[in-house]
Short mmCIF file of C-alpha atoms and ligand atoms in Angstrom, two decimals:
data_model
loop_
_atom_site.label_atom_id
_atom_site.label_comp_id
_atom_site.label_asym_id
_atom_site.label_seq_id
_atom_site.Cartn_x
_atom_site.Cartn_y
_atom_site.Cartn_z
CA MET A 108 0.00 0.13 -0.07
CA ALA A 109 1.30 3.43 -0.86
CA GLU A 110 2.36 5.45 2.16
CA THR A 111 0.25 8.28 2.80
CA ALA A 112 2.29 11.70 2.38
CA LYS A 113 2.89 13.79 5.51
CA GLU A 114 0.94 17.03 5.37
CA TYR A 115 2.50 20.41 6.45
CA ASP A 116 1.41 24.10 6.18
CA VAL A 117 5.19 24.96 5.25
CA VAL A 118 8.00 23.02 3.59
CA ILE A 119 11.53 24.78 3.43
CA ILE A 120 13.93 23.56 1.07
CA GLY A 121 17.37 24.19 1.86
CA GLY A 122 19.00 24.85 5.48
CA GLY A 123 21.17 27.89 4.89
CA PRO A 124 20.45 31.07 7.00
CA ALA A 125 17.46 31.98 4.63
CA GLY A 126 15.74 28.70 5.57
CA LEU A 127 16.73 28.57 9.16
CA ALA A 128 15.27 32.11 9.53
CA ALA A 129 12.16 31.07 7.54
CA GLY A 130 11.87 28.05 9.56
CA LEU A 131 11.91 30.20 12.81
CA TYR A 132 9.28 32.59 11.78
CA ALA A 133 6.87 29.80 10.25
CA ALA A 134 7.26 27.38 13.24
CA ARG A 135 6.83 30.24 15.67
CA GLY A 136 3.91 31.28 13.81
CA ARG A 137 2.45 28.07 14.72
CA ARG A 138 2.58 26.88 11.06
CA ARG A 139 3.44 23.09 10.70
CA THR A 140 6.74 23.21 9.07
CA VAL A 141 9.94 21.39 8.15
CA LEU A 142 13.10 21.89 6.76
CA LEU A 143 14.58 19.83 4.41
CA GLU A 144 18.36 19.87 4.04
CA LYS A 145 20.45 17.43 1.86
CA GLY A 146 23.72 18.14 3.54
CA VAL A 147 24.58 19.97 6.72
CA VAL A 148 22.47 23.10 7.81
CA GLY A 149 24.34 26.19 7.38
CA GLY A 150 24.93 26.17 3.70
CA GLN A 151 27.77 28.26 2.75
CA ILE A 152 28.17 29.61 6.46
CA SER A 153 28.87 26.15 7.55
CA LEU A 154 32.09 26.19 5.94
CA THR A 155 33.10 29.60 7.13
CA ASP A 156 35.49 29.74 9.76
CA ILE A 157 34.61 33.36 11.12
CA VAL A 158 31.38 35.23 10.45
CA GLU A 159 31.84 38.95 11.82
CA ASN A 160 29.39 40.81 9.94
CA TYR A 161 26.19 39.52 11.22
CA PRO A 162 24.96 42.38 13.34
CA GLY A 163 24.65 41.91 16.83
CA VAL A 164 27.24 39.17 17.08
CA PRO A 165 30.54 40.35 16.74
CA SER A 166 32.17 37.15 15.82
CA VAL A 167 31.36 33.61 15.66
CA ASN A 168 32.11 30.37 13.85
CA GLY A 169 29.74 29.60 10.95
CA PHE A 170 29.03 26.22 11.59
CA ASP A 171 28.12 27.18 15.40
CA LEU A 172 25.79 29.92 14.31
CA ALA A 173 23.95 27.56 11.85
CA GLN A 174 23.42 25.04 14.90
CA THR A 175 22.28 27.90 17.09
CA MET A 176 19.80 29.22 14.64
CA LEU A 177 18.52 25.66 14.12
CA LYS A 178 18.08 24.85 17.76
CA GLN A 179 16.33 28.17 18.18
CA ALA A 180 14.00 27.41 15.25
CA GLU A 181 13.57 23.88 16.80
CA SER A 182 12.35 25.13 20.01
CA TYR A 183 9.25 26.52 18.47
CA GLY A 184 8.42 23.37 16.91
CA LEU A 185 10.35 23.29 13.42
CA GLU A 186 11.00 19.82 12.28
CA SER A 187 14.05 18.94 10.20
CA GLU A 188 14.98 16.22 7.82
CA TYR A 189 17.98 15.45 6.09
CA VAL A 190 17.01 14.11 2.76
CA PRO A 191 17.38 15.36 -0.76
CA VAL A 192 14.58 16.71 -2.79
CA SER A 193 13.96 15.13 -6.28
CA ALA A 194 10.99 16.98 -7.52
CA LEU A 195 8.55 19.92 -6.63
CA GLU A 196 5.03 19.75 -8.35
CA ARG A 197 1.62 20.84 -8.03
CA ALA A 198 -0.89 18.64 -6.26
CA GLY A 199 -4.10 20.72 -6.78
CA LYS A 200 -3.72 23.81 -4.65
CA ARG A 201 -1.16 22.18 -2.70
CA TRP A 202 2.36 21.33 -3.28
CA ARG A 203 4.01 18.01 -3.51
CA VAL A 204 7.47 17.65 -2.26
CA ARG A 205 9.38 14.40 -3.43
CA THR A 206 12.30 13.39 -1.38
CA GLY A 207 14.66 10.43 -1.09
CA ALA A 208 12.48 9.56 1.99
CA GLY A 209 9.01 9.92 0.61
CA GLU A 210 6.57 12.56 -0.22
CA LEU A 211 5.26 15.47 1.72
CA LEU A 212 2.47 17.82 1.00
CA ALA A 213 2.81 21.68 1.69
CA LYS A 214 0.29 24.34 1.35
CA ALA A 215 3.17 26.61 0.75
CA VAL A 216 6.91 26.10 -0.26
CA ILE A 217 9.87 28.27 0.71
CA VAL A 218 12.84 27.36 -1.52
CA THR A 219 16.25 28.50 0.06
CA THR A 220 18.51 26.19 -1.80
CA GLY A 221 21.32 28.79 -1.77
CA ALA A 222 24.32 28.61 -4.24
CA ASP A 223 27.00 26.30 -5.03
CA TYR A 224 30.80 27.24 -5.71
CA ASN A 225 32.12 27.56 -9.16
CA ARG A 226 34.86 25.60 -10.66
CA LEU A 227 37.80 26.57 -12.75
CA GLY A 228 36.78 24.09 -15.46
CA VAL A 229 40.54 23.32 -16.31
CA PRO A 230 42.16 19.87 -16.57
CA GLY A 231 43.29 18.29 -13.78
CA GLU A 232 41.00 19.98 -11.51
CA GLU A 233 38.20 17.31 -11.04
CA ARG A 234 40.59 14.58 -10.95
CA LEU A 235 42.59 16.21 -7.97
CA THR A 236 39.52 17.43 -5.99
CA GLY A 237 40.19 16.16 -2.60
CA ARG A 238 44.09 15.59 -3.39
CA GLY A 239 45.07 19.33 -2.97
CA VAL A 240 42.11 20.97 -4.84
CA SER A 241 39.75 22.34 -2.44
CA TYR A 242 36.91 24.81 -2.36
CA CYS A 243 36.96 24.98 1.44
CA ALA A 244 40.25 26.21 3.33
CA THR A 245 38.22 25.91 6.58
CA CYS A 246 37.85 22.22 5.99
CA ASP A 247 41.33 21.53 4.40
CA ALA A 248 43.84 24.12 5.02
CA ALA A 249 45.28 22.42 7.89
CA PHE A 250 46.52 19.53 5.96
CA PHE A 251 49.22 21.78 4.43
CA LYS A 252 51.28 23.00 7.28
CA GLY A 253 54.28 24.67 6.64
CA GLN A 254 53.75 24.25 2.56
CA GLU A 255 53.15 26.69 -0.22
CA VAL A 256 49.58 27.01 -1.56
CA ALA A 257 47.65 29.22 -4.02
CA VAL A 258 44.35 30.71 -3.59
CA VAL A 259 42.45 31.52 -6.81
CA GLY A 260 39.80 34.56 -7.07
CA GLY A 261 39.57 38.13 -5.88
CA GLY A 262 36.64 38.33 -3.93
CA ASP A 263 35.66 38.42 0.11
CA ALA A 264 35.85 34.50 0.11
CA ALA A 265 39.28 34.30 -1.51
CA LEU A 266 40.74 36.78 1.00
CA GLU A 267 38.92 35.60 3.79
CA GLU A 268 39.89 31.83 3.19
CA GLY A 269 43.50 32.88 2.18
CA LEU A 270 43.85 34.61 5.48
CA PHE A 271 42.67 31.59 7.29
CA THR A 272 45.05 29.24 5.50
CA THR A 273 48.02 31.47 6.62
CA ARG A 274 47.48 30.11 9.88
CA PHE A 275 48.96 26.67 8.42
CA ALA A 276 50.65 27.27 5.21
CA GLY A 277 53.98 28.71 4.99
CA LYS A 278 53.11 30.77 1.86
CA VAL A 279 49.45 31.66 0.35
CA THR A 280 49.75 33.05 -2.95
CA VAL A 281 46.37 34.96 -4.36
CA ILE A 282 46.09 34.34 -7.80
CA HIS A 283 43.58 36.85 -9.41
CA ARG A 284 42.95 37.22 -13.16
CA ARG A 285 42.94 41.11 -12.86
CA ASP A 286 44.99 43.78 -10.97
CA ALA A 287 42.54 44.99 -8.57
CA LEU A 288 40.61 42.76 -6.14
CA ARG A 289 36.76 42.90 -5.81
CA ALA A 290 37.10 42.05 -1.88
CA SER A 291 35.97 44.52 0.54
CA ARG A 292 38.51 47.33 1.67
CA ILE A 293 38.87 45.71 5.45
CA LEU A 294 39.79 42.06 3.90
CA GLN A 295 42.37 43.88 1.30
CA GLU A 296 44.15 45.73 4.17
CA ARG A 297 44.45 42.58 6.40
CA ALA A 298 45.51 40.68 3.33
CA PHE A 299 48.10 43.18 2.45
CA ALA A 300 49.42 43.35 5.78
CA ASN A 301 49.95 39.63 6.29
CA PRO A 302 53.62 38.72 5.49
CA LYS A 303 52.53 35.07 4.37
CA MET A 304 50.08 36.37 1.72
CA HIS A 305 51.31 37.16 -1.77
CA PHE A 306 49.69 38.22 -4.91
CA LEU A 307 49.92 37.31 -8.46
CA TRP A 308 48.12 39.32 -10.80
CA ASN A 309 46.56 39.31 -14.23
CA THR A 310 47.08 35.60 -14.24
CA VAL A 311 44.69 32.53 -14.61
CA VAL A 312 45.02 28.91 -14.03
CA GLU A 313 45.31 26.71 -17.21
CA GLU A 314 45.96 23.68 -15.53
CA VAL A 315 46.29 21.74 -12.25
CA LEU A 316 49.49 19.82 -12.33
CA GLY A 317 49.85 16.32 -10.40
CA GLU A 318 49.53 12.71 -10.27
CA GLU A 319 48.46 11.42 -7.23
CA PHE A 320 48.28 14.83 -5.59
CA VAL A 321 48.42 18.68 -6.41
CA THR A 322 52.39 19.55 -7.41
CA GLY A 323 51.81 22.99 -9.01
CA LEU A 324 49.82 24.88 -11.41
CA ARG A 325 50.32 26.13 -15.03
CA LEU A 326 49.50 29.65 -15.31
CA ARG A 327 49.15 32.08 -18.15
CA ASN A 328 49.51 35.88 -17.89
CA VAL A 329 46.51 37.33 -19.43
CA VAL A 330 48.34 40.55 -20.26
CA THR A 331 51.36 39.64 -21.73
CA GLY A 332 50.46 35.77 -22.68
CA ALA A 333 53.55 34.43 -20.68
CA GLU A 334 53.26 30.78 -19.07
CA ASP A 335 54.71 29.56 -16.23
CA VAL A 336 54.73 26.68 -13.82
CA MET A 337 54.15 27.46 -10.01
CA PRO A 338 54.87 24.44 -7.63
CA VAL A 339 52.16 24.15 -4.86
CA ALA A 340 50.94 21.57 -2.51
CA ALA A 341 47.48 22.78 -2.69
CA VAL A 342 45.07 25.16 -4.69
CA PHE A 343 41.97 26.72 -3.02
CA VAL A 344 39.28 27.97 -5.48
CA PHE A 345 36.92 30.96 -4.56
CA ILE A 346 35.67 32.08 -7.89
CA GLY A 347 32.07 32.91 -7.00
CA HIS A 348 28.77 30.69 -7.11
CA HIS A 349 25.73 29.63 -9.02
CA PRO A 350 22.33 29.13 -7.76
CA ASN A 351 21.04 25.68 -6.78
CA ALA A 352 17.63 26.10 -8.57
CA ASP A 353 17.52 23.31 -11.25
CA PHE A 354 14.33 21.84 -9.90
CA LEU A 355 12.44 25.28 -10.21
CA ARG A 356 13.08 25.29 -14.00
CA GLY A 357 9.74 25.26 -15.87
CA LEU A 358 8.01 25.71 -12.52
CA ALA A 359 8.45 29.45 -11.85
CA ALA A 360 10.30 32.10 -14.12
CA MET A 361 13.79 32.58 -13.60
CA ASP A 362 16.69 34.65 -14.85
CA GLY A 363 19.36 33.83 -17.34
CA GLY A 364 21.67 32.87 -14.60
CA GLY A 365 19.30 30.64 -13.27
CA HIS A 366 18.01 32.57 -10.00
CA ALA A 367 14.49 32.48 -9.18
CA LEU A 368 12.41 35.98 -9.97
CA VAL A 369 10.44 37.11 -6.89
CA ASP A 370 8.46 40.09 -5.74
CA ASP A 371 9.03 42.02 -2.62
CA TRP A 372 7.80 39.46 -0.64
CA MET A 373 9.79 36.98 -1.96
CA ALA A 374 6.96 35.37 -4.00
CA THR A 375 7.74 33.65 -7.21
CA ASP A 376 5.09 34.03 -10.05
CA VAL A 377 3.38 30.64 -9.00
CA PRO A 378 1.14 31.13 -6.15
CA GLY A 379 2.26 29.63 -2.73
CA LEU A 380 5.92 29.29 -3.95
CA PHE A 381 8.41 31.47 -2.34
CA ALA A 382 12.23 31.49 -2.94
CA ALA A 383 14.74 33.55 -0.47
CA GLY A 384 18.30 33.89 0.06
CA ASP A 385 21.19 33.22 -2.61
CA VAL A 386 18.86 31.25 -5.11
CA ARG A 387 16.74 34.41 -5.87
CA GLN A 388 17.69 37.15 -8.27
CA ASN A 389 19.60 40.32 -7.06
CA SER A 390 20.34 38.74 -3.46
CA ALA A 391 23.03 40.90 -1.46
CA ARG A 392 24.44 37.36 -0.60
CA GLN A 393 25.12 38.06 3.06
CA VAL A 394 24.11 36.09 6.00
CA ALA A 395 22.12 39.01 7.17
CA SER A 396 20.38 39.68 4.17
CA SER A 397 19.62 35.98 3.77
CA VAL A 398 18.03 35.96 7.11
CA GLY A 399 15.79 38.88 6.07
CA ASP A 400 14.88 37.45 2.78
CA GLY A 401 13.76 34.16 4.93
CA VAL A 402 11.88 36.10 7.61
CA THR A 403 10.26 38.08 4.70
CA ALA A 404 9.02 34.69 2.96
CA ALA A 405 7.93 33.07 6.23
CA ILE A 406 5.54 35.92 6.68
CA ALA A 407 4.60 36.19 3.32
CA ALA A 408 3.74 32.10 3.24
CA ASP A 409 1.58 32.52 6.51
CA HIS A 410 -0.45 35.30 4.69
CA TYR A 411 -0.83 33.23 1.77
CA ILE A 412 -1.90 30.35 3.75
CA SER A 413 -4.55 32.31 5.79
CA ALA A 414 -5.98 33.81 2.68
CA SER A 415 -5.85 30.57 0.42
CA PHE A 416 -6.85 27.93 3.08
CA PRO A 417 -9.37 29.33 5.25
CA ASP A 418 -10.31 27.05 8.28
P1 NAP B 209 32.60 37.05 -5.90
O1 NAP B 209 32.36 38.10 -4.98
O2 NAP B 209 31.69 36.79 -6.93
O3 NAP B 209 33.96 37.02 -6.48
C1 NAP B 209 34.63 35.95 -7.08
C2 NAP B 209 36.14 36.12 -7.59
O4 NAP B 209 36.46 35.41 -8.54
C3 NAP B 209 36.18 37.66 -8.25
O5 NAP B 209 37.42 38.35 -7.99
C4 NAP B 209 36.30 37.12 -9.98
O6 NAP B 209 37.18 37.74 -10.54
C5 NAP B 209 37.06 35.80 -9.76
N1 NAP B 209 36.49 34.85 -10.82
C6 NAP B 209 35.24 34.49 -10.93
N2 NAP B 209 35.43 33.61 -12.35
C7 NAP B 209 36.50 33.20 -12.36
C8 NAP B 209 37.28 32.65 -13.26
N3 NAP B 209 36.51 31.75 -13.96
N4 NAP B 209 38.71 32.42 -13.12
C9 NAP B 209 39.35 33.30 -12.17
N5 NAP B 209 38.77 34.14 -11.41
C10 NAP B 209 37.51 34.17 -11.56
O7 NAP B 209 32.37 35.69 -5.11
P2 NAP B 209 32.75 35.46 -3.37
O8 NAP B 209 34.17 35.86 -2.99
O9 NAP B 209 32.82 33.92 -3.27
O10 NAP B 209 31.54 36.01 -2.64
C11 NAP B 209 30.53 35.97 -3.04
C12 NAP B 209 29.35 36.71 -2.14
O11 NAP B 209 29.58 36.48 -0.71
C13 NAP B 209 29.94 38.07 -2.00
O12 NAP B 209 28.74 39.08 -2.13
C14 NAP B 209 30.64 38.48 -0.88
O13 NAP B 209 30.57 39.90 -0.46
C15 NAP B 209 30.09 37.41 0.02
N6 NAP B 209 30.88 37.10 0.97
C16 NAP B 209 31.31 38.02 2.10
C17 NAP B 209 32.30 37.53 3.09
C18 NAP B 209 32.25 38.55 4.26
O14 NAP B 209 31.58 39.73 4.30
N7 NAP B 209 33.30 38.50 5.12
C19 NAP B 209 32.94 36.61 3.02
C20 NAP B 209 32.49 35.71 1.79
C21 NAP B 209 31.91 35.99 0.74
P3 NAP B 209 36.59 39.48 -11.06
O15 NAP B 209 36.78 40.28 -9.90
O16 NAP B 209 37.68 39.88 -12.18
O17 NAP B 209 35.05 39.33 -11.31
#
């Protein structure tokens, strides 16, 4: 006999700051709410060593902040399940959410699936991932004590993670494709002042070298065209993110970059479907702004349920 789908008021897909904030507000608003997460709650911040720009919290480990947010939301009745979502579809006025552990029915769905890191797309990168190619310095920097490593990118993530890596590595070279950084001034000041941080400008990675483990990078100067090989034991790649919204394709309107289009209330063009945080167009991509998005979406979902499902 087919198992009956569990029924919820609100299903939240994705457990980053937007999803956790939406979960707190929906559960505290006495809506039966479940948060679905395929990995670890916190999303990108769970891999961030120190978050120091979340107002009211001067400095906190990203993983710890996410765990605190989860416990706070659970104390108001938020349920959480660690399962991947395979499909989302209309079921009359409701939504059917298919997961790795069965089906759920929801009056409203809030998509907070965030974004995933971009890859360089060069030879050697995929083969040597986990063998010196990393997208998480917080996770992997400690393996390279005293060694020379590279960081690719010129944004906040590259500098923040590069600075973290200096705690372990002997030398950290930031490889950037231009001659000016995109990162915030305060991180630039810290990076330039750190004697272990070095910079290679106007340079791109053409290939990650190594048999079993990374041994170096083949580089090209984009101004002169000159090629060079730089010996390193690891390369940390921080070249931006792309939204995780594939399952929204064909369901809701999206922009060319794959972000969900939403109004001021985080509502998509489909009734009862909301998107918040990095997955939506024009997100400021900060913990604080994602939290605000999640709160807005939960309040909008609450109003939507009251109007569309009168008792
Ligand atoms: P980002 O700001 O988009 O920066 C990506 C960097 O990678 C840019 O410097 C870009 O170069 C470079 N890049 C992009 N594609 C490349 C490629 N194919 N090859 C080589 N370089 C490439 O991404 P992010 O640093 O991950 O930050 C994402 C968001 O999170 C931002 O809004 C950021 O402010 C936020 N964030 C904040 C903090 C913090 O406040 N402490 C920490 C981490 C992240 P160009 O500059 O030439 O485009």
